N, C-alpha and C. Protein backbone atom coordinates (compact mmCIF):
# COMPACT_ATOMS: atom_id res chain seq x y z
N SER A 1 -195.29 22.39 -9.15
CA SER A 1 -194.07 23.18 -9.14
C SER A 1 -193.59 23.33 -7.72
N SER A 2 -192.32 23.37 -7.56
CA SER A 2 -191.76 23.51 -6.21
C SER A 2 -191.40 24.98 -5.97
N SER A 3 -191.57 25.38 -4.74
CA SER A 3 -191.22 26.75 -4.39
C SER A 3 -190.10 26.72 -3.37
N SER A 4 -189.22 27.68 -3.47
CA SER A 4 -188.12 27.76 -2.50
C SER A 4 -188.20 29.09 -1.77
N ALA A 5 -187.98 29.03 -0.49
CA ALA A 5 -188.00 30.26 0.32
C ALA A 5 -186.68 31.00 0.14
N ALA A 6 -186.78 32.29 0.02
CA ALA A 6 -185.57 33.12 -0.08
C ALA A 6 -184.89 33.17 1.28
N SER A 7 -183.60 33.03 1.29
CA SER A 7 -182.88 33.11 2.56
C SER A 7 -182.13 34.43 2.62
N ASP A 8 -182.07 34.99 3.82
CA ASP A 8 -181.35 36.25 4.02
C ASP A 8 -179.85 35.98 4.05
N VAL A 9 -179.10 36.88 3.48
CA VAL A 9 -177.65 36.79 3.51
C VAL A 9 -177.15 38.00 4.27
N TYR A 10 -176.27 37.78 5.23
CA TYR A 10 -175.71 38.89 5.98
C TYR A 10 -174.29 38.57 6.42
N LYS A 11 -173.55 39.61 6.70
CA LYS A 11 -172.17 39.47 7.19
C LYS A 11 -172.21 39.33 8.70
N ARG A 12 -171.48 38.37 9.22
CA ARG A 12 -171.41 38.18 10.68
C ARG A 12 -170.35 39.06 11.32
N GLN A 13 -169.30 39.30 10.57
CA GLN A 13 -168.26 40.19 11.08
C GLN A 13 -167.50 40.79 9.92
N VAL A 14 -166.90 41.92 10.19
CA VAL A 14 -166.08 42.62 9.21
C VAL A 14 -164.74 42.89 9.87
N THR A 15 -163.67 42.51 9.20
CA THR A 15 -162.34 42.81 9.70
C THR A 15 -161.74 43.90 8.83
N ILE A 16 -161.38 44.99 9.47
CA ILE A 16 -160.80 46.15 8.79
C ILE A 16 -159.30 46.12 9.04
N ASN A 17 -158.52 46.16 7.98
CA ASN A 17 -157.08 46.07 8.12
C ASN A 17 -156.42 47.20 7.34
N GLY A 18 -155.85 48.17 8.05
CA GLY A 18 -155.12 49.26 7.41
C GLY A 18 -155.99 50.23 6.64
N PHE A 19 -157.23 50.41 7.03
CA PHE A 19 -158.13 51.34 6.36
C PHE A 19 -158.12 52.66 7.08
N LYS A 20 -157.75 53.72 6.38
CA LYS A 20 -157.73 55.09 6.91
C LYS A 20 -156.96 55.17 8.22
N CYS A 21 -157.64 55.46 9.33
CA CYS A 21 -156.96 55.74 10.59
C CYS A 21 -156.65 54.50 11.42
N PHE A 22 -157.02 53.31 10.93
CA PHE A 22 -156.82 52.11 11.74
C PHE A 22 -155.41 51.55 11.56
N ARG A 23 -154.76 51.34 12.66
CA ARG A 23 -153.48 50.65 12.64
C ARG A 23 -153.78 49.18 12.91
N GLY A 24 -153.10 48.32 12.21
CA GLY A 24 -153.35 46.90 12.41
C GLY A 24 -154.74 46.55 11.92
N SER A 25 -155.41 45.63 12.61
CA SER A 25 -156.74 45.24 12.18
C SER A 25 -157.75 45.42 13.31
N ARG A 26 -158.98 45.60 12.92
CA ARG A 26 -160.09 45.75 13.86
C ARG A 26 -161.23 44.90 13.33
N THR A 27 -161.86 44.11 14.19
CA THR A 27 -162.98 43.27 13.79
C THR A 27 -164.26 43.79 14.41
N LEU A 28 -165.27 44.00 13.56
CA LEU A 28 -166.58 44.43 14.02
C LEU A 28 -167.53 43.25 13.91
N SER A 29 -168.15 42.86 15.01
CA SER A 29 -169.14 41.79 15.00
C SER A 29 -170.50 42.38 14.66
N LEU A 30 -171.22 41.73 13.76
CA LEU A 30 -172.52 42.22 13.32
C LEU A 30 -173.57 41.16 13.63
N THR A 31 -174.78 41.61 13.92
CA THR A 31 -175.90 40.70 14.16
C THR A 31 -176.99 40.98 13.14
N LYS A 32 -177.93 40.07 13.02
CA LYS A 32 -179.07 40.32 12.12
C LYS A 32 -179.85 41.51 12.66
N GLY A 33 -180.39 42.31 11.76
CA GLY A 33 -181.18 43.47 12.18
C GLY A 33 -180.34 44.72 12.23
N LEU A 34 -180.66 45.59 13.15
CA LEU A 34 -180.02 46.89 13.28
C LEU A 34 -178.76 46.80 14.12
N ASN A 35 -177.68 47.39 13.63
CA ASN A 35 -176.42 47.45 14.36
C ASN A 35 -176.06 48.91 14.59
N CYS A 36 -175.33 49.18 15.66
CA CYS A 36 -175.01 50.55 16.04
C CYS A 36 -173.53 50.65 16.39
N LEU A 37 -172.92 51.77 16.01
CA LEU A 37 -171.56 52.08 16.43
C LEU A 37 -171.62 53.26 17.37
N GLN A 38 -170.99 53.12 18.51
CA GLN A 38 -171.01 54.18 19.52
C GLN A 38 -169.59 54.42 20.00
N GLY A 39 -169.24 55.67 20.17
CA GLY A 39 -167.91 55.98 20.66
C GLY A 39 -167.69 57.48 20.72
N SER A 40 -166.60 57.85 21.33
CA SER A 40 -166.29 59.27 21.49
C SER A 40 -165.76 59.84 20.18
N ASN A 41 -165.63 61.16 20.14
CA ASN A 41 -165.09 61.83 18.96
C ASN A 41 -163.69 61.29 18.67
N GLY A 42 -163.43 61.00 17.41
CA GLY A 42 -162.12 60.51 17.02
C GLY A 42 -161.92 59.02 17.21
N ALA A 43 -162.98 58.30 17.57
CA ALA A 43 -162.86 56.86 17.84
C ALA A 43 -162.86 56.03 16.56
N GLY A 44 -163.24 56.62 15.43
CA GLY A 44 -163.23 55.88 14.17
C GLY A 44 -164.58 55.38 13.72
N LYS A 45 -165.66 55.96 14.24
CA LYS A 45 -167.02 55.52 13.85
C LYS A 45 -167.26 55.74 12.36
N THR A 46 -166.96 56.91 11.87
CA THR A 46 -167.19 57.21 10.46
C THR A 46 -166.30 56.35 9.57
N SER A 47 -165.06 56.17 9.94
CA SER A 47 -164.16 55.33 9.16
C SER A 47 -164.65 53.89 9.13
N SER A 48 -165.22 53.41 10.23
CA SER A 48 -165.77 52.06 10.28
C SER A 48 -166.93 51.92 9.31
N VAL A 49 -167.83 52.89 9.30
CA VAL A 49 -168.98 52.86 8.40
C VAL A 49 -168.51 52.94 6.95
N GLU A 50 -167.52 53.79 6.66
CA GLU A 50 -167.00 53.91 5.30
C GLU A 50 -166.36 52.60 4.85
N ALA A 51 -165.69 51.90 5.74
CA ALA A 51 -165.09 50.60 5.39
C ALA A 51 -166.18 49.59 5.06
N ILE A 52 -167.26 49.58 5.83
CA ILE A 52 -168.37 48.66 5.56
C ILE A 52 -169.02 49.01 4.23
N CYS A 53 -169.19 50.30 3.95
CA CYS A 53 -169.77 50.72 2.67
C CYS A 53 -168.89 50.28 1.51
N CYS A 54 -167.59 50.39 1.65
CA CYS A 54 -166.68 49.94 0.58
C CYS A 54 -166.81 48.44 0.36
N LEU A 55 -167.05 47.70 1.42
CA LEU A 55 -167.25 46.26 1.31
C LEU A 55 -168.43 45.95 0.40
N PHE A 56 -169.48 46.77 0.48
CA PHE A 56 -170.67 46.56 -0.33
C PHE A 56 -170.67 47.36 -1.63
N GLY A 57 -169.53 47.99 -1.94
CA GLY A 57 -169.39 48.68 -3.23
C GLY A 57 -169.90 50.10 -3.25
N ILE A 58 -170.19 50.69 -2.11
CA ILE A 58 -170.62 52.09 -2.05
C ILE A 58 -169.39 52.92 -1.73
N ASN A 59 -168.87 53.63 -2.70
CA ASN A 59 -167.64 54.38 -2.44
C ASN A 59 -167.69 55.82 -2.92
N ARG A 60 -168.86 56.31 -3.28
CA ARG A 60 -168.98 57.72 -3.68
C ARG A 60 -169.09 58.59 -2.43
N HIS A 61 -168.30 59.64 -2.37
CA HIS A 61 -168.29 60.54 -1.22
C HIS A 61 -169.68 61.13 -0.96
N GLU A 62 -170.40 61.47 -2.03
CA GLU A 62 -171.73 62.08 -1.87
C GLU A 62 -172.71 61.09 -1.26
N THR A 63 -172.54 59.81 -1.51
CA THR A 63 -173.42 58.78 -0.97
C THR A 63 -173.13 58.54 0.51
N LEU A 64 -171.85 58.63 0.89
CA LEU A 64 -171.46 58.31 2.26
C LEU A 64 -171.76 59.43 3.25
N ARG A 65 -171.59 60.68 2.81
CA ARG A 65 -171.76 61.81 3.75
C ARG A 65 -172.61 62.88 3.13
N TYR A 66 -173.49 63.42 3.93
CA TYR A 66 -174.30 64.57 3.52
C TYR A 66 -173.90 65.75 4.39
N SER A 67 -173.69 66.94 3.80
CA SER A 67 -173.35 68.11 4.60
C SER A 67 -174.40 69.17 4.44
């Protein structure tokens, strides 16, 4: 019997266009492993994460934010 190795699938970049507070489009480059968003208050970090979650089908408010 032949065996096949599972290959990892990942997104290399995400382009956000007209999502929430973004005007125009913004492209986020992603690498394998852990990625980080850093910026000042109001820079759109949370909106960026929410856009990525929507890409993967996670759109429940309770799943995205804990208070």
